[in-house]
Amino acid sequence: MKYNLKIQENEDMKKHTTFKIGGNAKFFIIPKNVQQILESIKFAKSKNLPYFILGNGSNLLVDDKGYNGVIISLKELNKISLEKQGQNAFVCVEAGVNLFRLNQFLANNSISGFEWSYGIPASFGGSVKMNAGAFEKCVGDFLCEITVLKNGKIKKIKKINFSYRNSFLTDEIILSGKLKLKEGEKDEIKAKMSSFLTKRRQTQPYDLPSAGSVFKRNNFLPAKIIDDFGLKGLTLGEAQISKKHAGFIVNLGNATSKDVLKLIHIIKILAKEEGYEFNEEIIHLK
Ligand SMILES: Cc1cc2nc3c(=O)[nH]c(=O)nc-3n(C[C@H](O)[C@H](O)[C@H](O)COP(=O)(O)OP(=O)(O)OC[C@H]3O[C@@H](n4cnc5c(N)ncnc54)[C@H](O)[C@@H]3O)c2cc1C
């Protein structure tokens, strides 16, 4: 069968993740629309391979052996539209829009409420899937509807059971979402964005590649416990438990997934001995 798609073979996944770790994906496709997403899935099925939906790759640890499947990157679904109703603003965002661009769009249109997310290096779709959050807020608090592709059909979902870093969405492909926000003052919005970004830069290792917090919060703070263990700065190969924020593992240059997984293993063993169960927030793609 002939596919109307640009299919790349043996694509280096280091280029597509913020961790800059991992081997090649067997196939890599950037569909331009829903039709091409469906075709990409068909292509994967025809090769008897799994597929994986890629956002901005900011929560991923791709294995050194790579991914023997089809990566479907949604970065070309990148439209934003706005409808104002009185003081309310409804913003429709496609999955591939990154949160930096979304925040700049909101600021330029004087729309307030989403500033807390400025600095999270996510795509909108990935942030919905993971229910990304910061500063006591999360994406789910502002979503009134999402449009997904499920079993080949487009479906709108209004009620989503978000919880901490979880949307409970499974095999749905998020195409877009509608946010309910408010009109605000452009200068105040920009000031808030910049203050959130400054806070992040002061506390998190933004100068080195990472995939954000390695472990999910529980009724305890994993970063605090790792710090108390005295593990900040522990380095294996070129992977290091960040000296700035113990919840992050950073790539000093040529870290491998093996190095990162060993660090995770060490942390989990020590945590278990102290009675804590640590669960990974980052996704190991293999
Ligand atoms: C420096 C740094 C800071 C960070 N700070 C935060 C923070 O403050 N708060 C926070 O919550 N996270 C944070 N993260 C983690 C990360 O940004 C979030 O988990 C984010 O939601 C991941 O989005 P993504 O687009 O990069 O998804 P990816 O990493 O590409 O994918 C993550 C998961 O979402 C799925 N997915 C992606 N797009 C779609 C889609 N359209 N439909 C269906 N499934 C999809 C993927 O298949 C995968 O399972 C940080 C990461 C870094 C590197």
mmCIF file of C-alpha atoms and ligand atoms in Angstrom:
data_model
loop_
_atom_site.group_PDB
_atom_site.id
_atom_site.type_symbol
_atom_site.label_atom_id
_atom_site.label_comp_id
_atom_site.label_asym_id
_atom_site.label_seq_id
_atom_site.Cartn_x
_atom_site.Cartn_y
_atom_site.Cartn_z
ATOM 1 C CA MET A 1 0.000 0.000 0.000
ATOM 2 C CA LYS A 2 1.169 3.555 -0.777
ATOM 3 C CA TYR A 3 1.088 5.959 2.162
ATOM 4 C CA ASN A 4 0.711 9.716 1.802
ATOM 5 C CA LEU A 5 3.222 10.267 4.609
ATOM 6 C CA LYS A 6 6.825 11.278 5.091
ATOM 7 C CA ILE A 7 8.250 8.274 6.926
ATOM 8 C CA GLN A 8 11.736 8.593 8.408
ATOM 9 C CA GLU A 9 13.662 5.446 9.270
ATOM 10 C CA ASN A 10 16.069 4.944 12.173
ATOM 11 C CA GLU A 11 15.464 8.374 13.619
ATOM 12 C CA ASP A 12 17.718 9.410 16.513
ATOM 13 C CA MET A 13 15.422 9.960 19.497
ATOM 14 C CA LYS A 14 18.023 12.085 21.303
ATOM 15 C CA LYS A 15 16.869 14.888 18.992
ATOM 16 C CA HIS A 16 13.260 14.539 20.102
ATOM 17 C CA THR A 17 13.499 14.429 23.906
ATOM 18 C CA THR A 18 14.540 17.020 26.465
ATOM 19 C CA PHE A 19 16.728 14.347 28.172
ATOM 20 C CA LYS A 20 18.722 13.877 24.923
ATOM 21 C CA ILE A 21 19.115 10.183 25.706
ATOM 22 C CA GLY A 22 18.202 7.080 23.744
ATOM 23 C CA GLY A 23 18.681 5.116 20.576
ATOM 24 C CA ASN A 24 16.803 5.208 17.292
ATOM 25 C CA ALA A 25 13.133 4.798 16.539
ATOM 26 C CA LYS A 26 12.558 2.296 13.750
ATOM 27 C CA PHE A 27 10.095 4.686 12.068
ATOM 28 C CA PHE A 28 9.247 8.335 12.772
ATOM 29 C CA ILE A 29 6.279 10.204 11.296
ATOM 30 C CA ILE A 30 4.987 13.758 11.717
ATOM 31 C CA PRO A 31 1.368 13.691 10.499
ATOM 32 C CA LYS A 32 -0.110 16.981 9.366
ATOM 33 C CA ASN A 33 -3.740 16.160 10.176
ATOM 34 C CA VAL A 34 -6.107 13.520 11.572
ATOM 35 C CA GLN A 35 -6.220 11.650 8.274
ATOM 36 C CA GLN A 36 -2.448 11.272 8.366
ATOM 37 C CA ILE A 37 -2.537 10.153 12.021
ATOM 38 C CA LEU A 38 -4.933 7.384 10.964
ATOM 39 C CA GLU A 39 -2.629 6.494 8.074
ATOM 40 C CA SER A 40 0.365 6.396 10.417
ATOM 41 C CA ILE A 41 -1.472 3.923 12.654
ATOM 42 C CA LYS A 42 -2.364 1.833 9.600
ATOM 43 C CA PHE A 43 1.285 1.876 8.568
ATOM 44 C CA ALA A 44 2.345 0.630 12.048
ATOM 45 C CA LYS A 45 -0.250 -2.153 11.885
ATOM 46 C CA SER A 46 0.900 -3.166 8.406
ATOM 47 C CA LYS A 47 4.431 -3.616 9.807
ATOM 48 C CA ASN A 48 3.130 -5.400 12.900
ATOM 49 C CA LEU A 49 4.756 -2.760 15.058
ATOM 50 C CA PRO A 50 3.514 -0.780 18.060
ATOM 51 C CA TYR A 51 3.177 2.983 17.823
ATOM 52 C CA PHE A 52 3.812 5.738 20.349
ATOM 53 C CA ILE A 53 2.336 9.237 20.399
ATOM 54 C CA LEU A 54 5.053 11.825 20.988
ATOM 55 C CA GLY A 55 4.403 15.290 22.402
ATOM 56 C CA ASN A 56 7.480 17.328 23.194
ATOM 57 C CA GLY A 57 9.381 14.373 24.690
ATOM 58 C CA SER A 58 9.842 16.170 28.015
ATOM 59 C CA ASN A 59 8.732 13.295 30.204
ATOM 60 C CA LEU A 60 10.520 10.495 28.396
ATOM 61 C CA LEU A 61 13.530 8.303 28.956
ATOM 62 C CA VAL A 62 14.082 6.567 25.629
ATOM 63 C CA ASP A 63 16.032 3.336 25.982
ATOM 64 C CA ASP A 64 19.586 3.108 24.609
ATOM 65 C CA LYS A 65 18.348 0.288 22.372
ATOM 66 C CA GLY A 66 15.806 2.651 20.845
ATOM 67 C CA TYR A 67 12.179 1.903 20.016
ATOM 68 C CA ASN A 68 11.239 -0.844 17.639
ATOM 69 C CA GLY A 69 8.019 0.784 16.536
ATOM 70 C CA VAL A 70 6.508 3.870 14.951
ATOM 71 C CA ILE A 71 6.817 7.237 16.687
ATOM 72 C CA ILE A 72 3.943 9.544 15.766
ATOM 73 C CA SER A 73 4.882 13.135 16.580
ATOM 74 C CA LEU A 74 1.932 15.529 16.837
ATOM 75 C CA LYS A 75 3.995 18.711 16.575
ATOM 76 C CA GLU A 76 2.304 19.804 13.344
ATOM 77 C CA LEU A 77 -1.103 19.983 15.008
ATOM 78 C CA ASN A 78 -0.324 23.489 16.145
ATOM 79 C CA LYS A 79 -3.335 25.813 15.881
ATOM 80 C CA ILE A 80 -4.725 28.005 18.642
ATOM 81 C CA SER A 81 -8.058 29.821 18.469
ATOM 82 C CA LEU A 82 -9.844 32.120 20.848
ATOM 83 C CA GLU A 83 -13.456 32.951 21.605
ATOM 84 C CA LYS A 84 -14.288 35.646 24.138
ATOM 85 C CA GLN A 85 -17.625 35.650 26.005
ATOM 86 C CA GLY A 86 -17.810 38.588 28.407
ATOM 87 C CA GLN A 87 -14.986 38.167 30.913
ATOM 88 C CA ASN A 88 -14.512 34.520 29.938
ATOM 89 C CA ALA A 89 -12.126 33.358 27.249
ATOM 90 C CA PHE A 90 -12.400 29.929 25.672
ATOM 91 C CA VAL A 91 -9.149 28.895 24.038
ATOM 92 C CA CYS A 92 -9.003 25.886 21.698
ATOM 93 C CA VAL A 93 -5.502 24.457 21.567
ATOM 94 C CA GLU A 94 -4.260 21.696 19.306
ATOM 95 C CA ALA A 95 -2.145 18.936 20.813
ATOM 96 C CA GLY A 96 1.197 19.923 19.294
ATOM 97 C CA VAL A 97 1.236 23.531 20.526
ATOM 98 C CA ASN A 98 3.981 23.924 23.096
ATOM 99 C CA LEU A 99 3.218 25.643 26.375
ATOM 100 C CA PHE A 100 5.756 28.428 25.762
ATOM 101 C CA ARG A 101 3.937 29.450 22.581
ATOM 102 C CA LEU A 102 0.527 29.023 24.204
ATOM 103 C CA ASN A 103 1.505 31.324 27.075
ATOM 104 C CA GLN A 104 2.836 33.936 24.672
ATOM 105 C CA PHE A 105 -0.422 33.773 22.703
ATOM 106 C CA LEU A 106 -2.438 34.166 25.924
ATOM 107 C CA ALA A 107 -0.348 37.126 27.070
ATOM 108 C CA ASN A 108 -0.620 38.863 23.691
ATOM 109 C CA ASN A 109 -4.397 38.452 23.833
ATOM 110 C CA SER A 110 -4.644 39.522 27.505
ATOM 111 C CA ILE A 111 -5.909 36.140 28.726
ATOM 112 C CA SER A 112 -5.079 35.237 32.296
ATOM 113 C CA GLY A 113 -5.067 32.047 34.420
ATOM 114 C CA PHE A 114 -2.495 29.811 32.768
ATOM 115 C CA GLU A 115 0.701 31.710 33.671
ATOM 116 C CA TRP A 116 1.755 29.045 36.205
ATOM 117 C CA SER A 117 2.498 26.670 33.302
ATOM 118 C CA TYR A 118 5.051 28.996 31.702
ATOM 119 C CA GLY A 119 8.360 27.164 31.628
ATOM 120 C CA ILE A 120 6.999 23.600 31.484
ATOM 121 C CA PRO A 121 8.598 22.342 28.239
ATOM 122 C CA ALA A 122 5.537 20.332 27.220
ATOM 123 C CA SER A 123 3.223 20.091 24.260
ATOM 124 C CA PHE A 124 -0.391 20.846 25.097
ATOM 125 C CA GLY A 125 -1.423 17.217 24.343
ATOM 126 C CA GLY A 126 1.305 15.831 26.592
ATOM 127 C CA SER A 127 0.340 18.243 29.356
ATOM 128 C CA VAL A 128 -3.272 17.033 29.188
ATOM 129 C CA LYS A 129 -2.250 13.365 29.153
ATOM 130 C CA MET A 130 0.042 13.852 32.196
ATOM 131 C CA ASN A 131 -2.208 16.472 33.819
ATOM 132 C CA ALA A 132 0.901 18.610 34.134
ATOM 133 C CA GLY A 133 0.913 20.998 37.038
ATOM 134 C CA ALA A 134 2.914 23.416 39.125
ATOM 135 C CA PHE A 135 2.419 25.986 41.867
ATOM 136 C CA GLU A 136 -0.742 24.215 43.139
ATOM 137 C CA LYS A 137 -2.458 24.286 39.740
ATOM 138 C CA CYS A 138 -2.819 21.720 36.961
ATOM 139 C CA VAL A 139 -4.057 21.596 33.364
ATOM 140 C CA GLY A 140 -7.183 19.653 34.351
ATOM 141 C CA ASP A 141 -8.412 22.623 36.446
ATOM 142 C CA PHE A 142 -8.922 24.679 33.260
ATOM 143 C CA LEU A 143 -10.092 22.149 30.675
ATOM 144 C CA CYS A 144 -13.752 22.106 29.756
ATOM 145 C CA GLU A 145 -13.536 19.687 26.835
ATOM 146 C CA ILE A 146 -11.066 17.618 24.873
ATOM 147 C CA THR A 147 -11.264 16.108 21.422
ATOM 148 C CA VAL A 148 -9.666 12.705 21.033
ATOM 149 C CA LEU A 149 -9.177 10.026 18.453
ATOM 150 C CA LYS A 150 -10.225 6.651 19.767
ATOM 151 C CA ASN A 151 -10.587 3.444 17.778
ATOM 152 C CA GLY A 152 -10.382 5.469 14.577
ATOM 153 C CA LYS A 153 -13.190 7.856 15.570
ATOM 154 C CA ILE A 154 -13.144 11.482 16.706
ATOM 155 C CA LYS A 155 -14.857 11.942 20.065
ATOM 156 C CA LYS A 156 -15.446 14.881 22.405
ATOM 157 C CA ILE A 157 -15.047 14.294 26.137
ATOM 158 C CA LYS A 158 -16.365 16.810 28.658
ATOM 159 C CA LYS A 159 -15.890 14.960 31.945
ATOM 160 C CA ILE A 160 -12.340 13.853 32.612
ATOM 161 C CA ASN A 161 -11.302 12.386 35.951
ATOM 162 C CA PHE A 162 -8.008 14.148 36.453
ATOM 163 C CA SER A 163 -5.887 13.372 39.469
ATOM 164 C CA TYR A 164 -2.277 14.126 40.377
ATOM 165 C CA ARG A 165 -0.250 13.788 37.117
ATOM 166 C CA ASN A 166 -2.908 11.496 35.681
ATOM 167 C CA SER A 167 -5.685 12.011 33.160
ATOM 168 C CA PHE A 168 -6.825 8.367 33.198
ATOM 169 C CA LEU A 169 -6.785 8.559 29.414
ATOM 170 C CA THR A 170 -5.396 5.311 28.009
ATOM 171 C CA ASP A 171 -5.344 4.723 24.270
ATOM 172 C CA GLU A 172 -7.059 8.010 23.362
ATOM 173 C CA ILE A 173 -4.995 10.294 21.133
ATOM 174 C CA ILE A 174 -5.591 13.843 22.298
ATOM 175 C CA LEU A 175 -6.149 16.089 19.274
ATOM 176 C CA SER A 176 -7.100 19.313 21.035
ATOM 177 C CA GLY A 177 -8.581 20.786 24.176
ATOM 178 C CA LYS A 178 -10.655 23.781 25.189
ATOM 179 C CA LEU A 179 -9.477 25.887 28.128
ATOM 180 C CA LYS A 180 -11.698 28.212 30.105
ATOM 181 C CA LEU A 181 -9.704 31.264 31.177
ATOM 182 C CA LYS A 182 -10.384 34.929 31.986
ATOM 183 C CA GLU A 183 -9.615 38.281 30.488
ATOM 184 C CA GLY A 184 -6.752 40.038 32.243
ATOM 185 C CA GLU A 185 -4.177 42.811 32.058
ATOM 186 C CA LYS A 186 -1.395 42.139 29.557
ATOM 187 C CA ASP A 187 1.390 43.611 31.709
ATOM 188 C CA GLU A 188 0.255 41.715 34.808
ATOM 189 C CA ILE A 189 0.087 38.465 32.835
ATOM 190 C CA LYS A 190 3.601 38.960 31.476
ATOM 191 C CA ALA A 191 4.925 39.830 34.936
ATOM 192 C CA LYS A 192 3.364 36.664 36.407
ATOM 193 C CA MET A 193 4.804 34.503 33.613
ATOM 194 C CA SER A 194 8.238 35.880 34.126
ATOM 195 C CA SER A 195 8.039 35.451 37.907
ATOM 196 C CA PHE A 196 7.028 31.764 37.534
ATOM 197 C CA LEU A 197 9.879 31.207 35.080
ATOM 198 C CA THR A 198 12.362 32.870 37.433
ATOM 199 C CA LYS A 199 11.209 30.636 40.319
ATOM 200 C CA ARG A 200 11.765 27.563 38.128
ATOM 201 C CA ARG A 201 15.196 28.693 37.036
ATOM 202 C CA GLN A 202 16.202 29.370 40.632
ATOM 203 C CA THR A 203 15.176 25.930 41.885
ATOM 204 C CA GLN A 204 15.468 23.574 38.898
ATOM 205 C CA PRO A 205 18.416 22.590 36.667
ATOM 206 C CA TYR A 206 17.230 24.342 33.497
ATOM 207 C CA ASP A 207 20.757 24.520 32.106
ATOM 208 C CA LEU A 208 21.088 20.732 31.673
ATOM 209 C CA PRO A 209 18.983 18.182 29.765
ATOM 210 C CA SER A 210 16.477 16.296 31.938
ATOM 211 C CA ALA A 211 12.944 14.932 31.891
ATOM 212 C CA GLY A 212 11.725 16.945 34.880
ATOM 213 C CA SER A 213 10.856 15.263 38.182
ATOM 214 C CA VAL A 214 11.767 11.601 38.056
ATOM 215 C CA PHE A 215 9.308 10.480 40.739
ATOM 216 C CA LYS A 216 5.701 11.339 41.489
ATOM 217 C CA ARG A 217 4.869 13.140 44.679
ATOM 218 C CA ASN A 218 3.029 11.092 47.228
ATOM 219 C CA ASN A 219 2.165 12.035 50.780
ATOM 220 C CA PHE A 220 5.916 12.703 50.874
ATOM 221 C CA LEU A 221 8.253 14.729 48.673
ATOM 222 C CA PRO A 222 10.675 12.396 46.841
ATOM 223 C CA ALA A 223 13.164 15.228 46.233
ATOM 224 C CA LYS A 224 13.375 16.007 49.968
ATOM 225 C CA ILE A 225 13.962 12.342 50.815
ATOM 226 C CA ILE A 226 16.641 11.936 48.121
ATOM 227 C CA ASP A 227 18.304 15.073 49.455
ATOM 228 C CA ASP A 228 18.135 13.707 53.034
ATOM 229 C CA PHE A 229 19.842 10.511 51.800
ATOM 230 C CA GLY A 230 22.725 12.762 50.726
ATOM 231 C CA LEU A 231 22.412 11.664 47.106
ATOM 232 C CA LYS A 232 22.540 15.084 45.414
ATOM 233 C CA GLY A 233 25.371 15.021 42.895
ATOM 234 C CA LEU A 234 25.652 11.209 42.752
ATOM 235 C CA THR A 235 26.926 10.487 39.232
ATOM 236 C CA LEU A 236 26.945 7.305 37.180
ATOM 237 C CA GLY A 237 28.547 7.622 33.783
ATOM 238 C CA GLU A 238 27.228 11.007 32.681
ATOM 239 C CA ALA A 239 23.887 10.829 34.506
ATOM 240 C CA GLN A 240 23.703 12.776 37.730
ATOM 241 C CA ILE A 241 21.194 13.344 40.511
ATOM 242 C CA SER A 242 20.951 17.088 40.109
ATOM 243 C CA LYS A 243 22.977 19.145 42.579
ATOM 244 C CA LYS A 244 20.311 21.856 42.336
ATOM 245 C CA HIS A 245 17.117 19.754 42.730
ATOM 246 C CA ALA A 246 17.343 16.177 43.997
ATOM 247 C CA GLY A 247 14.100 15.227 42.204
ATOM 248 C CA PHE A 248 15.770 15.657 38.816
ATOM 249 C CA ILE A 249 18.328 13.450 37.073
ATOM 250 C CA VAL A 250 20.376 15.416 34.563
ATOM 251 C CA ASN A 251 22.368 14.427 31.522
ATOM 252 C CA LEU A 252 25.890 15.843 31.765
ATOM 253 C CA GLY A 253 26.579 15.122 28.093
ATOM 254 C CA ASN A 254 26.438 11.544 26.937
ATOM 255 C CA ALA A 255 24.328 9.864 29.614
ATOM 256 C CA THR A 256 22.731 6.542 28.729
ATOM 257 C CA SER A 257 19.364 5.187 29.779
ATOM 258 C CA LYS A 258 21.307 2.453 31.583
ATOM 259 C CA ASP A 259 23.030 5.071 33.788
ATOM 260 C CA VAL A 260 19.707 6.778 34.552
ATOM 261 C CA LEU A 261 17.964 3.497 35.361
ATOM 262 C CA LYS A 262 20.786 2.518 37.728
ATOM 263 C CA LEU A 263 20.412 5.820 39.599
ATOM 264 C CA ILE A 264 16.650 5.275 39.801
ATOM 265 C CA HIS A 265 17.263 1.753 41.129
ATOM 266 C CA ILE A 266 19.642 2.997 43.847
ATOM 267 C CA ILE A 267 17.166 5.668 44.953
ATOM 268 C CA LYS A 268 14.252 3.204 45.047
ATOM 269 C CA ILE A 269 16.189 0.632 47.091
ATOM 270 C CA LEU A 270 17.227 3.213 49.683
ATOM 271 C CA ALA A 271 13.690 4.619 49.786
ATOM 272 C CA LYS A 272 12.197 1.163 50.283
ATOM 273 C CA GLU A 273 14.536 0.477 53.195
ATOM 274 C CA GLU A 274 13.095 3.596 54.832
ATOM 275 C CA GLY A 275 9.510 2.531 54.097
ATOM 276 C CA TYR A 276 8.796 4.780 51.091
ATOM 277 C CA GLU A 277 7.444 3.542 47.802
ATOM 278 C CA PHE A 278 8.720 5.713 44.959
ATOM 279 C CA ASN A 279 6.847 5.635 41.648
ATOM 280 C CA GLU A 280 8.348 7.021 38.478
ATOM 281 C CA GLU A 281 6.725 9.999 36.785
ATOM 282 C CA ILE A 282 9.011 9.721 33.760
ATOM 283 C CA ILE A 283 8.124 7.157 31.123
ATOM 284 C CA HIS A 284 10.726 4.617 30.001
ATOM 285 C CA LEU A 285 10.131 4.079 26.304
ATOM 286 C CA LYS A 286 11.636 0.827 25.041
HETATM 287 C C1 LIG B 1 12.856 21.084 32.818
HETATM 288 C C2 LIG B 1 11.532 20.377 32.982
HETATM 289 C C3 LIG B 1 10.570 20.881 33.849
HETATM 290 C C4 LIG B 1 9.357 20.228 34.029
HETATM 291 N N1 LIG B 1 8.441 20.770 34.894
HETATM 292 C C5 LIG B 1 7.241 20.165 35.047
HETATM 293 C C6 LIG B 1 6.258 20.714 35.919
HETATM 294 O O1 LIG B 1 6.449 21.755 36.537
HETATM 295 N N2 LIG B 1 5.076 20.068 36.028
HETATM 296 C C7 LIG B 1 4.812 18.923 35.348
HETATM 297 O O2 LIG B 1 3.708 18.377 35.486
HETATM 298 N N3 LIG B 1 5.721 18.372 34.520
HETATM 299 C C8 LIG B 1 6.926 18.963 34.341
HETATM 300 N N4 LIG B 1 7.850 18.411 33.504
HETATM 301 C C9 LIG B 1 7.565 17.124 32.845
HETATM 302 C C10 LIG B 1 6.866 17.232 31.462
HETATM 303 O O3 LIG B 1 7.071 18.504 30.890
HETATM 304 C C11 LIG B 1 5.370 16.923 31.584
HETATM 305 O O4 LIG B 1 5.140 15.604 32.018
HETATM 306 C C12 LIG B 1 4.615 17.138 30.262
HETATM 307 O O5 LIG B 1 3.238 17.040 30.511
HETATM 308 C C13 LIG B 1 5.014 16.164 29.155
HETATM 309 O O6 LIG B 1 4.517 16.674 27.935
HETATM 310 P P1 LIG B 1 5.164 16.290 26.537
HETATM 311 O O7 LIG B 1 4.380 16.950 25.483
HETATM 312 O O8 LIG B 1 6.610 16.548 26.541
HETATM 313 O O9 LIG B 1 4.857 14.723 26.515
HETATM 314 P P2 LIG B 1 5.821 13.543 26.092
HETATM 315 O O10 LIG B 1 6.968 13.491 27.044
HETATM 316 O O11 LIG B 1 6.107 13.586 24.658
HETATM 317 O O12 LIG B 1 4.853 12.297 26.376
HETATM 318 C C14 LIG B 1 4.417 12.026 27.708
HETATM 319 C C15 LIG B 1 3.229 11.038 27.628
HETATM 320 O O13 LIG B 1 2.115 11.701 27.047
HETATM 321 C C16 LIG B 1 1.668 10.978 25.892
HETATM 322 N N5 LIG B 1 1.184 11.971 24.933
HETATM 323 C C17 LIG B 1 1.832 13.067 24.463
HETATM 324 N N6 LIG B 1 1.031 13.759 23.634
HETATM 325 C C18 LIG B 1 -0.130 13.055 23.552
HETATM 326 C C19 LIG B 1 -1.354 13.231 22.836
HETATM 327 N N7 LIG B 1 -1.568 14.292 22.054
HETATM 328 N N8 LIG B 1 -2.321 12.292 22.988
HETATM 329 C C20 LIG B 1 -2.138 11.216 23.794
HETATM 330 N N9 LIG B 1 -1.017 10.997 24.497
HETATM 331 C C21 LIG B 1 -0.033 11.906 24.376
HETATM 332 C C22 LIG B 1 2.882 10.196 25.410
HETATM 333 O O14 LIG B 1 2.505 9.092 24.642
HETATM 334 C C23 LIG B 1 3.498 9.814 26.748
HETATM 335 O O15 LIG B 1 2.789 8.728 27.300
HETATM 336 C C24 LIG B 1 9.087 19.040 33.307
HETATM 337 C C25 LIG B 1 10.037 18.535 32.408
HETATM 338 C C26 LIG B 1 11.257 19.192 32.243
HETATM 339 C C27 LIG B 1 12.258 18.654 31.269
#
